[in-house]
Coordinates of C-alpha atoms and ligand atoms in Angstrom, one line a residue:
X1 CA 5.6 -19.4 -14.4
X2 CA 4.6 -17.4 -11.4
X3 CA 1.1 -15.9 -12.2
X4 CA -0.9 -13.4 -10.4
X5 CA -4.7 -12.0 -10.0
X6 CA -5.0 -9.2 -12.7
X7 CA -7.2 -7.4 -10.2
X8 CA -4.0 -7.8 -7.6
X9 CA -1.6 -6.3 -10.9
X10 CA -4.4 -3.7 -11.7
X11 CA -4.2 -2.4 -7.9
X12 CA -0.5 -2.6 -7.2
X13 CA 1.0 -0.4 -9.7
X14 CA 3.7 1.9 -9.5
X15 CA 3.0 5.7 -10.4
X16 CA 4.7 8.5 -11.2
X17 CA 2.8 11.8 -10.7
X18 CA 4.7 15.4 -12.0
X19 CA 2.0 17.5 -11.3
X20 CA 4.2 19.8 -9.5
X21 CA 6.9 19.8 -12.0
X22 CA 4.8 20.8 -15.2
X23 CA 2.6 23.1 -13.8
X24 CA 3.2 26.9 -13.7
X25 CA 4.1 28.4 -10.4
X26 CA 4.2 31.9 -10.4
X27 CA 3.2 32.0 -13.9
X28 CA 6.2 29.7 -15.2
X29 CA 6.1 25.7 -15.0
X30 CA 9.8 24.6 -13.5
X31 CA 9.5 22.5 -17.0
X32 CA 7.2 22.4 -19.5
X33 CA 5.4 19.8 -21.5
X34 CA 7.6 21.2 -24.9
X35 CA 11.0 20.9 -23.0
X36 CA 10.5 17.4 -22.2
X37 CA 9.4 16.6 -25.5
X38 CA 12.5 18.0 -26.7
X39 CA 14.4 16.1 -23.9
X40 CA 12.4 12.9 -25.4
X41 CA 14.0 12.6 -28.2
X42 CA 17.3 12.1 -26.5
X43 CA 16.1 10.0 -24.1
X44 CA 14.5 7.3 -26.2
X45 CA 17.8 7.3 -28.2
X46 CA 20.0 6.3 -24.8
X47 CA 17.0 3.9 -23.7
X48 CA 17.6 2.4 -27.3
X49 CA 21.3 2.0 -26.5
X50 CA 20.8 0.5 -23.5
X51 CA 18.5 -2.2 -24.8
X52 CA 21.0 -2.9 -27.2
X53 CA 23.8 -3.2 -24.9
X54 CA 25.7 -0.3 -26.5
X55 CA 27.2 2.9 -24.8
X56 CA 29.8 3.6 -21.9
X57 CA 28.9 0.5 -20.0
X58 CA 32.2 -1.6 -19.4
X59 CA 34.0 -2.9 -16.1
X60 CA 37.4 -4.0 -17.6
X61 CA 35.6 -5.6 -20.9
X62 CA 32.4 -6.8 -19.0
X63 CA 28.9 -4.8 -20.2
X64 CA 27.4 -4.3 -17.3
X65 CA 24.3 -4.7 -18.2
X66 CA 22.8 -8.3 -16.9
X67 CA 20.4 -6.4 -14.3
X68 CA 18.5 -5.5 -17.4
X69 CA 17.4 -8.5 -18.4
X70 CA 17.8 -10.4 -15.3
X71 CA 14.1 -10.5 -14.4
X72 CA 12.6 -12.3 -17.4
X73 CA 16.2 -14.5 -16.8
X74 CA 15.6 -16.0 -13.3
X75 CA 14.2 -19.2 -13.6
X76 CA 11.3 -21.0 -10.6
X77 CA 13.8 -23.6 -10.2
X78 CA 16.2 -21.3 -8.7
X79 CA 14.0 -19.4 -6.8
X80 CA 12.5 -22.9 -5.3
X81 CA 16.0 -23.7 -4.5
X82 CA 16.7 -20.7 -2.7
X83 CA 13.5 -21.3 -0.5
X84 CA 14.8 -25.0 0.1
X85 CA 17.6 -24.1 1.0
X86 CA 16.8 -21.0 3.2
X87 CA 14.0 -23.1 4.2
X88 CA 16.2 -25.5 5.8
X89 CA 19.0 -23.2 7.7
X90 CA 16.2 -21.4 8.9
X91 CA 15.3 -24.4 11.3
X92 CA 18.6 -24.7 12.5
X93 CA 18.9 -21.2 13.7
X94 CA 18.0 -18.4 15.8
X95 CA 19.2 -15.3 14.4
X96 CA 20.2 -14.6 10.7
X97 CA 23.2 -12.2 9.9
X98 CA 23.6 -10.6 7.1
X99 CA 27.3 -9.4 6.5
X100 CA 28.0 -6.6 3.4
X101 CA 28.2 -2.8 2.5
X102 CA 26.8 -1.1 -0.1
X103 CA 24.8 -2.7 -2.8
X104 CA 25.3 -6.1 -0.6
X105 CA 23.7 -4.5 2.2
X106 CA 21.6 -1.3 1.4
X107 CA 18.7 -3.2 -1.0
X108 CA 18.5 -6.3 1.2
X109 CA 18.0 -4.3 4.2
X110 CA 15.4 -2.0 2.7
X111 CA 13.3 -4.5 1.7
X112 CA 13.4 -6.5 4.9
X113 CA 12.2 -3.4 6.5
X114 CA 9.5 -2.8 4.1
X115 CA 7.9 -6.2 3.9
X116 CA 8.3 -7.0 7.6
X117 CA 7.0 -6.3 11.0
X118 CA 8.4 -2.5 12.3
X119 CA 9.8 -4.5 15.5
X120 CA 10.7 -7.9 13.5
X121 CA 13.0 -8.9 15.9
X122 CA 11.7 -8.3 19.1
X123 CA 8.6 -10.1 17.8
X124 CA 7.9 -14.2 19.2
X125 CA 9.4 -17.0 16.7
X126 CA 5.7 -18.3 15.9
X127 CA 4.6 -14.1 15.0
X128 CA 7.9 -14.3 12.7
X129 CA 6.4 -16.8 10.6
X130 CA 9.2 -19.0 12.1
X131 CA 11.8 -17.2 11.0
X132 CA 14.8 -16.1 12.5
X133 CA 15.6 -12.5 13.8
X134 CA 17.5 -10.6 11.4
X135 CA 20.6 -8.3 11.6
X136 CA 22.8 -6.6 9.6
X137 CA 26.8 -6.5 10.1
X138 CA 29.8 -5.3 8.2
X139 CA 28.2 -2.4 6.6
X140 CA 30.6 -0.5 9.4
X141 CA 33.5 -0.5 11.5
X142 CA 32.2 0.9 14.7
X143 CA 33.0 -1.1 17.5
X144 CA 30.4 -0.3 19.3
X145 CA 27.8 -0.8 16.7
X146 CA 29.6 -4.2 16.6
X147 CA 29.8 -5.3 19.9
X148 CA 26.3 -4.3 20.8
X149 CA 25.1 -6.3 18.2
X150 CA 26.9 -9.6 19.0
X151 CA 25.9 -9.3 23.0
X152 CA 22.4 -9.7 21.4
X153 CA 23.6 -13.3 19.9
X154 CA 24.7 -14.4 23.5
X155 CA 22.9 -17.9 23.9
X156 CA 21.3 -18.1 20.4
X157 CA 22.3 -20.4 17.2
X158 CA 23.4 -18.4 14.6
X159 CA 23.3 -18.5 10.5
X160 CA 25.5 -16.4 8.1
X161 CA 25.5 -15.1 4.8
X162 CA 28.1 -13.1 3.9
X163 CA 27.7 -10.8 0.7
X164 CA 30.7 -9.5 -1.4
X165 CA 30.9 -9.4 -4.6
X166 CA 34.4 -8.9 -5.0
X167 CA 35.2 -11.0 -1.7
X168 CA 38.0 -8.6 -0.5
X169 CA 35.7 -5.1 1.0
X170 CA 37.5 -4.7 4.3
X171 CA 34.6 -3.6 6.3
X172 CA 32.4 -7.1 5.4
X173 CA 35.5 -9.4 5.4
X174 CA 36.5 -8.1 8.6
X175 CA 33.1 -9.1 10.1
X176 CA 33.1 -12.2 8.4
X177 CA 36.4 -13.2 10.0
X178 CA 34.8 -12.2 13.6
X179 CA 31.7 -14.4 13.0
X180 CA 33.3 -17.2 11.7
X181 CA 35.7 -17.9 14.3
X182 CA 32.7 -17.4 17.0
X183 CA 30.9 -20.1 15.1
X184 CA 33.4 -22.4 14.8
X185 CA 34.8 -22.1 18.3
X186 CA 30.9 -23.0 19.2
X187 CA 29.8 -25.4 16.3
X188 CA 33.5 -27.1 15.1
X189 CA 33.0 -28.8 11.9
X190 CA 29.4 -27.9 11.5
X191 CA 29.9 -23.9 11.5
X192 CA 30.0 -24.3 8.0
X193 CA 26.7 -25.8 7.2
X194 CA 25.8 -22.5 8.8
X195 CA 27.3 -20.2 6.7
X196 CA 26.1 -19.2 3.3
X197 CA 28.3 -17.3 1.0
X198 CA 27.1 -15.1 -1.9
X199 CA 30.2 -13.9 -4.6
X200 CA 31.4 -14.2 -7.7
X201 CA 31.0 -17.3 -9.5
X202 CA 35.2 -17.8 -10.3
X203 CA 36.9 -15.0 -8.7
X204 CA 38.0 -13.2 -5.2
X205 CA 39.1 -14.2 -2.1
X206 CA 35.6 -15.0 -0.5
X207 CA 35.2 -17.6 -3.6
X208 CA 38.6 -19.2 -2.6
X209 CA 37.4 -19.3 1.1
X210 CA 33.7 -20.9 0.3
X211 CA 35.5 -23.0 -2.0
X212 CA 38.0 -24.4 0.6
X213 CA 35.6 -24.4 3.3
X214 CA 33.0 -26.0 1.7
X215 CA 30.1 -23.2 2.0
X216 CA 27.1 -23.6 0.6
X217 CA 27.4 -20.6 -2.2
X218 CA 25.2 -18.5 -4.2
X219 CA 26.5 -16.4 -7.2
X220 CA 26.5 -12.6 -8.2
X221 CA 26.8 -12.4 -11.8
X222 CA 29.8 -10.7 -13.3
X223 CA 28.1 -8.3 -15.4
X224 CA 25.5 -7.1 -12.5
X225 CA 27.9 -4.5 -10.1
X226 CA 26.1 -4.2 -6.6
X227 CA 24.0 -1.4 -6.3
X228 CA 22.2 -3.4 -9.1
X229 CA 22.1 -6.3 -7.2
X230 CA 19.1 -6.8 -5.0
X231 CA 17.7 -9.1 -7.3
X232 CA 20.3 -11.4 -7.5
X233 CA 21.1 -14.0 -5.4
X234 CA 22.4 -11.2 -3.0
X235 CA 18.6 -10.1 -2.4
X236 CA 17.0 -13.0 -2.7
X237 CA 18.6 -15.6 -0.1
X238 CA 18.3 -12.8 2.7
X239 CA 14.9 -12.1 1.4
X240 CA 13.8 -16.0 1.6
X241 CA 15.4 -16.4 4.7
X242 CA 13.0 -13.7 6.2
X243 CA 9.8 -15.3 4.9
X244 CA 9.6 -12.5 1.7
X245 CA 7.6 -14.0 -1.1
X246 CA 10.5 -13.9 -3.5
X247 CA 8.2 -15.3 -6.4
X248 CA 6.3 -12.0 -6.1
X249 CA 9.0 -10.1 -6.0
X250 CA 10.6 -10.9 -9.3
X251 CA 7.0 -11.0 -10.7
X252 CA 7.5 -7.0 -9.3
X253 CA 10.4 -6.6 -11.2
X254 CA 8.9 -8.1 -14.2
X255 CA 6.0 -6.1 -14.6
X256 CA 7.7 -3.0 -14.5
X257 CA 10.3 -4.7 -17.4
X258 CA 7.4 -4.7 -19.5
X259 CA 6.6 -1.3 -18.8
X260 CA 10.1 0.1 -18.9
X261 CA 10.9 -1.3 -22.1
X262 CA 8.4 0.4 -24.3
X263 CA 9.8 3.1 -26.6
X264 CA 7.0 5.4 -25.9
X265 CA 8.2 8.1 -23.9
X266 CA 5.0 9.5 -22.2
X267 CA 4.2 5.7 -21.2
X268 CA 7.3 4.5 -20.0
X269 CA 8.2 6.0 -16.4
X270 CA 11.9 5.2 -16.3
X271 CA 12.3 7.5 -19.3
X272 CA 10.0 9.8 -17.8
X273 CA 11.6 10.1 -14.9
X274 CA 15.3 9.9 -15.9
X275 CA 14.0 12.8 -17.9
X276 CA 12.7 15.2 -15.1
X277 CA 15.5 14.9 -13.0
X278 CA 17.9 15.5 -15.9
X279 CA 16.5 18.9 -16.7
X280 CA 16.0 19.6 -12.9
X281 CA 19.9 19.4 -12.5
X282 CA 20.2 21.5 -15.6
X283 CA 18.0 24.2 -14.1
X284 CA 20.1 24.3 -11.3
X285 CA 18.9 21.8 -8.7
X286 CA 21.5 20.2 -7.0
X287 CA 20.1 18.3 -3.9
X288 CA 16.8 15.0 -4.5
X289 CA 15.3 15.3 -1.4
X290 CA 13.9 12.0 -1.3
X291 CA 10.9 12.0 1.6
X292 CA 8.9 9.0 2.4
X293 CA 5.6 8.9 4.9
X294 CA 6.2 5.3 5.4
X295 CA 9.0 3.9 8.3
X296 CA 9.4 1.0 6.7
X297 CA 9.6 2.0 3.0
X298 CA 12.3 4.8 3.9
X299 CA 14.8 2.2 3.8
X300 CA 14.1 2.6 -0.4
X301 CA 15.4 6.1 0.0
X302 CA 18.3 5.4 1.6
X303 CA 19.0 2.7 -1.1
X304 CA 18.9 5.6 -3.7
X305 CA 21.0 7.8 -1.9
X306 CA 23.5 5.1 -3.0
X307 CA 22.1 4.1 -6.3
X308 CA 21.9 7.3 -7.7
X309 CA 25.4 9.1 -6.3
X310 CA 27.3 6.2 -6.7
X311 CA 26.3 5.8 -10.5
X312 CA 26.0 9.8 -11.3
X313 CA 28.6 11.2 -9.1
X314 CA 30.9 11.4 -12.1
X315 CA 33.1 14.0 -13.3
X316 CA 32.1 17.1 -11.0
X317 CA 28.5 16.1 -12.1
X318 CA 25.6 14.6 -10.0
X319 CA 23.0 15.4 -7.7
X320 CA 23.3 15.0 -3.7
X321 CA 20.4 12.8 -2.7
X322 CA 19.2 13.4 0.8
X323 CA 16.6 10.7 1.9
X324 CA 13.8 12.2 4.4
X325 CA 10.9 10.8 6.9
X326 CA 8.2 12.7 6.9
X327 CA 6.7 14.3 9.6
X328 CA 9.8 13.9 11.0
X329 CA 11.9 16.0 9.0
X330 CA 9.4 18.4 8.3
X331 CA 10.0 19.8 11.9
X332 CA 13.7 19.9 11.0
X333 CA 15.5 20.7 8.0
X334 CA 11.8 21.3 6.1
X335 CA 12.2 24.4 6.9
X336 CA 15.4 25.1 4.4
X337 CA 13.4 22.7 1.8
X338 CA 10.7 25.6 2.2
X339 CA 12.7 28.5 2.2
X340 CA 16.7 28.0 1.6
X341 CA 18.4 28.0 -1.2
X342 CA 16.1 27.1 -4.1
X343 CA 18.6 24.7 -5.2
X344 CA 16.3 21.2 -4.1
X345 CA 14.4 19.0 -6.2
X346 CA 11.9 16.8 -4.2
X347 CA 10.7 13.5 -4.8
X348 CA 8.1 11.8 -2.6
X349 CA 7.7 7.9 -2.0
X350 CA 4.1 7.9 -1.2
X351 CA 2.7 4.6 0.4
X352 CA -1.0 4.7 -0.4
X353 CA -2.3 2.6 1.7
X354 CA -0.4 1.6 5.6
X355 CA -1.2 -2.3 6.3
X356 CA -3.0 -1.2 9.8
X357 CA -4.8 1.8 10.6
X358 CA -5.2 3.8 13.5
X359 CA -8.7 5.5 14.6
X360 CA -8.6 9.0 16.4
X361 CA -10.6 8.6 19.1
X362 CA -13.3 11.2 20.2
X363 CA -12.4 13.1 23.3
X364 CA -15.6 14.8 25.0
X365 CA -13.2 18.0 26.2
X366 CA -11.8 18.5 22.6
X367 CA -8.8 20.8 24.5
X368 CA -6.7 20.0 21.5
X369 CA -9.3 20.6 19.2
X370 CA -9.1 17.5 17.6
X371 CA -12.5 16.5 17.6
X372 CA -13.2 17.5 13.5
X373 CA -10.7 14.9 12.8
X374 CA -12.5 11.9 15.1
X375 CA -16.2 13.3 14.0
X376 CA -15.1 13.2 10.2
X377 CA -14.2 9.9 10.9
X378 CA -10.8 10.3 9.6
X379 CA -8.0 7.6 11.1
X380 CA -4.2 7.8 10.6
X381 CA -3.6 7.1 7.7
X382 CA -5.7 10.2 6.4
X383 CA -3.7 12.5 8.0
X384 CA -0.2 10.2 7.2
X385 CA -1.7 11.1 3.7
X386 CA -1.5 14.9 4.3
X387 CA 2.4 14.6 5.1
X388 CA 2.9 14.2 1.9
X389 CA -0.2 16.1 -0.2
X390 CA 0.5 19.2 2.1
X391 CA 4.5 19.8 1.6
X392 CA 4.1 18.9 -2.0
X393 CA 2.0 21.7 -2.8
X394 CA 3.3 24.2 0.0
X395 CA 7.0 23.4 -1.2
X396 CA 6.0 23.7 -5.1
X397 CA 4.4 27.0 -4.1
X398 CA 8.0 27.6 -2.4
X399 CA 10.0 26.9 -5.5
X400 CA 10.5 23.1 -4.8
X401 CA 9.3 21.1 -7.9
X402 CA 8.5 18.1 -7.2
X403 CA 7.3 14.5 -8.1
X404 CA 5.2 11.9 -6.2
X405 CA 6.1 7.9 -6.5
X406 CA 2.9 6.7 -5.4
X407 CA 3.2 3.1 -4.0
X408 CA 0.0 1.4 -3.3
X409 CA 0.9 -0.9 -0.6
X410 CA 3.6 -2.7 0.9
X411 CA 3.8 -5.8 -0.8
X412 CA 6.7 -8.1 -2.4
X413 CA 5.0 -6.8 -6.7
X414 CA 5.2 -3.1 -5.6
X415 CA 8.7 -3.1 -4.2
X416 CA 10.1 -5.2 -6.9
X417 CA 8.4 -2.6 -9.8
X418 CA 10.0 0.4 -7.7
X419 CA 13.7 -0.8 -7.6
X420 CA 13.6 -1.8 -11.1
X421 CA 12.0 1.6 -12.4
X422 CA 14.9 3.1 -10.6
X423 CA 17.5 1.2 -12.0
X424 CA 16.8 1.6 -15.4
X425 CA 16.2 5.6 -14.7
X426 CA 19.4 6.0 -13.4
X427 CA 21.2 3.8 -16.2
X428 CA 19.3 6.4 -18.5
X429 CA 20.5 9.5 -16.0
X430 CA 24.5 8.3 -16.7
X431 CA 23.9 8.1 -20.3
X432 CA 22.2 11.5 -20.5
X433 CA 25.1 12.8 -18.1
X434 CA 27.9 11.2 -20.5
X435 CA 29.5 8.8 -18.4
X436 CA 29.2 5.5 -17.6
X437 CA 27.0 5.0 -14.3
X438 CA 28.1 1.7 -13.7
X439 CA 31.7 2.0 -12.6
X440 CA 32.7 3.9 -9.1
X441 CA 36.7 4.9 -9.3
X442 CA 35.5 7.3 -6.8
X443 CA 34.9 4.7 -4.1
X444 CA 38.8 3.7 -4.7
X445 CA 40.1 6.8 -3.8
X446 CA 39.5 6.6 0.1
X447 CA 39.9 2.3 0.2
X448 CA 43.5 3.7 -1.3
X449 CA 44.3 6.1 1.4
X450 CA 42.6 3.6 4.2
X451 CA 44.8 0.4 3.2
X452 CA 48.0 2.8 3.3
X453 CA 47.6 4.1 6.5
X454 CA 46.5 0.9 7.7
X455 CA 49.8 -0.7 6.9
X456 CA 48.5 -3.2 4.2
X457 CA 51.6 -4.8 2.4
X458 CA 52.1 -3.3 -1.3
X459 CA 50.8 -0.5 0.0
X460 CA 54.1 1.5 2.0
X461 CA 55.0 3.8 -0.5
X462 CA 51.5 5.6 -0.7
X463 CA 51.7 5.3 3.2
X464 CA 54.4 7.2 3.8
X465 CA 53.3 10.0 1.3
X466 CA 49.6 9.7 2.9
X467 CA 50.9 10.2 6.5
X468 CA 53.2 12.9 5.9
X469 CA 50.5 14.7 4.0
X470 CA 48.0 14.4 6.7
X471 CA 50.8 15.3 9.3
X472 CA 51.5 18.3 7.5
X473 CA 47.6 19.4 7.4
X474 CA 46.8 18.7 10.7
X475 CA 49.2 21.4 12.4
X476 CA 46.1 24.1 11.2
X477 CA 44.3 22.1 14.2
X478 CA 43.8 24.2 16.7
Ligands
PA5_501 O1 27.5 -1.1 -6.2 C1 28.4 -1.1 -5.7 O2 29.4 -1.8 -6.7 C2 29.4 -0.7 -4.4 O3 28.6 -0.2 -3.7 C3 29.4 -2.2 -3.6 O4 28.4 -3.1 -3.2 C4 29.9 -2.4 -2.4 O5 31.2 -1.7 -2.6 C5 30.1 -3.7 -1.5 O6 30.9 -4.5 -2.8 P1 31.4 -6.3 -2.3 O7 29.9 -7.1 -3.0 O8 32.4 -6.1 -3.7 O9 31.9 -6.0 -1.1

């Protein structure tokens, strides 16, 4: 069992600050303690339902709750195996390309960015801790992006991790077909040693292909949906390849699980977070701006942009999640947040301590008037903290209630805690809204139209109907 020092644990607790939700502005709090206490009765009931595996949680006949207990079920032996496999492959390659989309992509990229150097790929191999470069493909079908990325691989030894639970996702499958061909042409039979496949244990095209070709394969449990899968082999393999401490990552999930398992509303951050968001939605907040002061953890906001809308956006319900990087966005749609329609809830992902600090030099001429900072010994991270504290207060005063998730520093323990907190919160959110948060029937609609337009066999009838409908509608184009 992986153990962490008590002091480390104490100094690395994710915190939830709802000051600007429950305090009055113009005489009234946005949400009162009484309202939260009322809400707590319902939230605790939903929480217990989830823990008992009850409620609307099935995809087909499978209850999609495997992610809830996963942190306590992952074994050290399994993590060690992943580390061994990735270490061995790392020695044979210069670039490692992940192919996947949605839940088979976002959490992985977010974690790699959160926990590695800003310009990881531009560093020397030595500076990267003897790790290959990290690339992602299959997350879109933009040929220029695809080609631009392939151009970077010229002359390099490539390793692949193709990730798809269903094994039939078009974007991932197209990318894999191209890269597999490239690798096979270059390496012949050896190509299969350079490919890791992460997919369902039994079903799907990728499972069949992987078994046929003899790829080393990893499993996405069938009771865990894509957007809840960052702690499965989906994330773990890729993170280990980037040199991230996956034991510590799992420890972060376990730590938050302990807190989120608790029955007491006010000490359970997942219940409190879910209650605040639910009440905010009921009070007309339809957009959640998720803003951070760290480029490294901006990916976490992008991950939330999938986790919440894909789980909550059902039957005309759900908040739109808008990831924002501050200060940049304060000089753009920050105007809208402060003064536009009052339909916004804001959530800050506040990185407490940067890994490095930057001095602000004293200038004898002081023409820019900044010596007040340097004279007081203020460094850049002081200002970077204020790009949360300043807007949080100003937006609150302007009628945008906001809460802050405090992430003490960039380490695998904190990122693990954060993911688990959000997973528990969104599951509660779906239950509170009265729908199943573990399915995404809406995503199927675009696939159906796209397959029909592409002429996929079996879709002929739809193809004719959709093409005709589009042609008629397009007559309104001028
Ligand atoms: O959360 C989800 O289930 C989705 O976002 C999937 O992760 C995404 O559609 C990719 O699916 P797959 O892993 O089957 O290729």
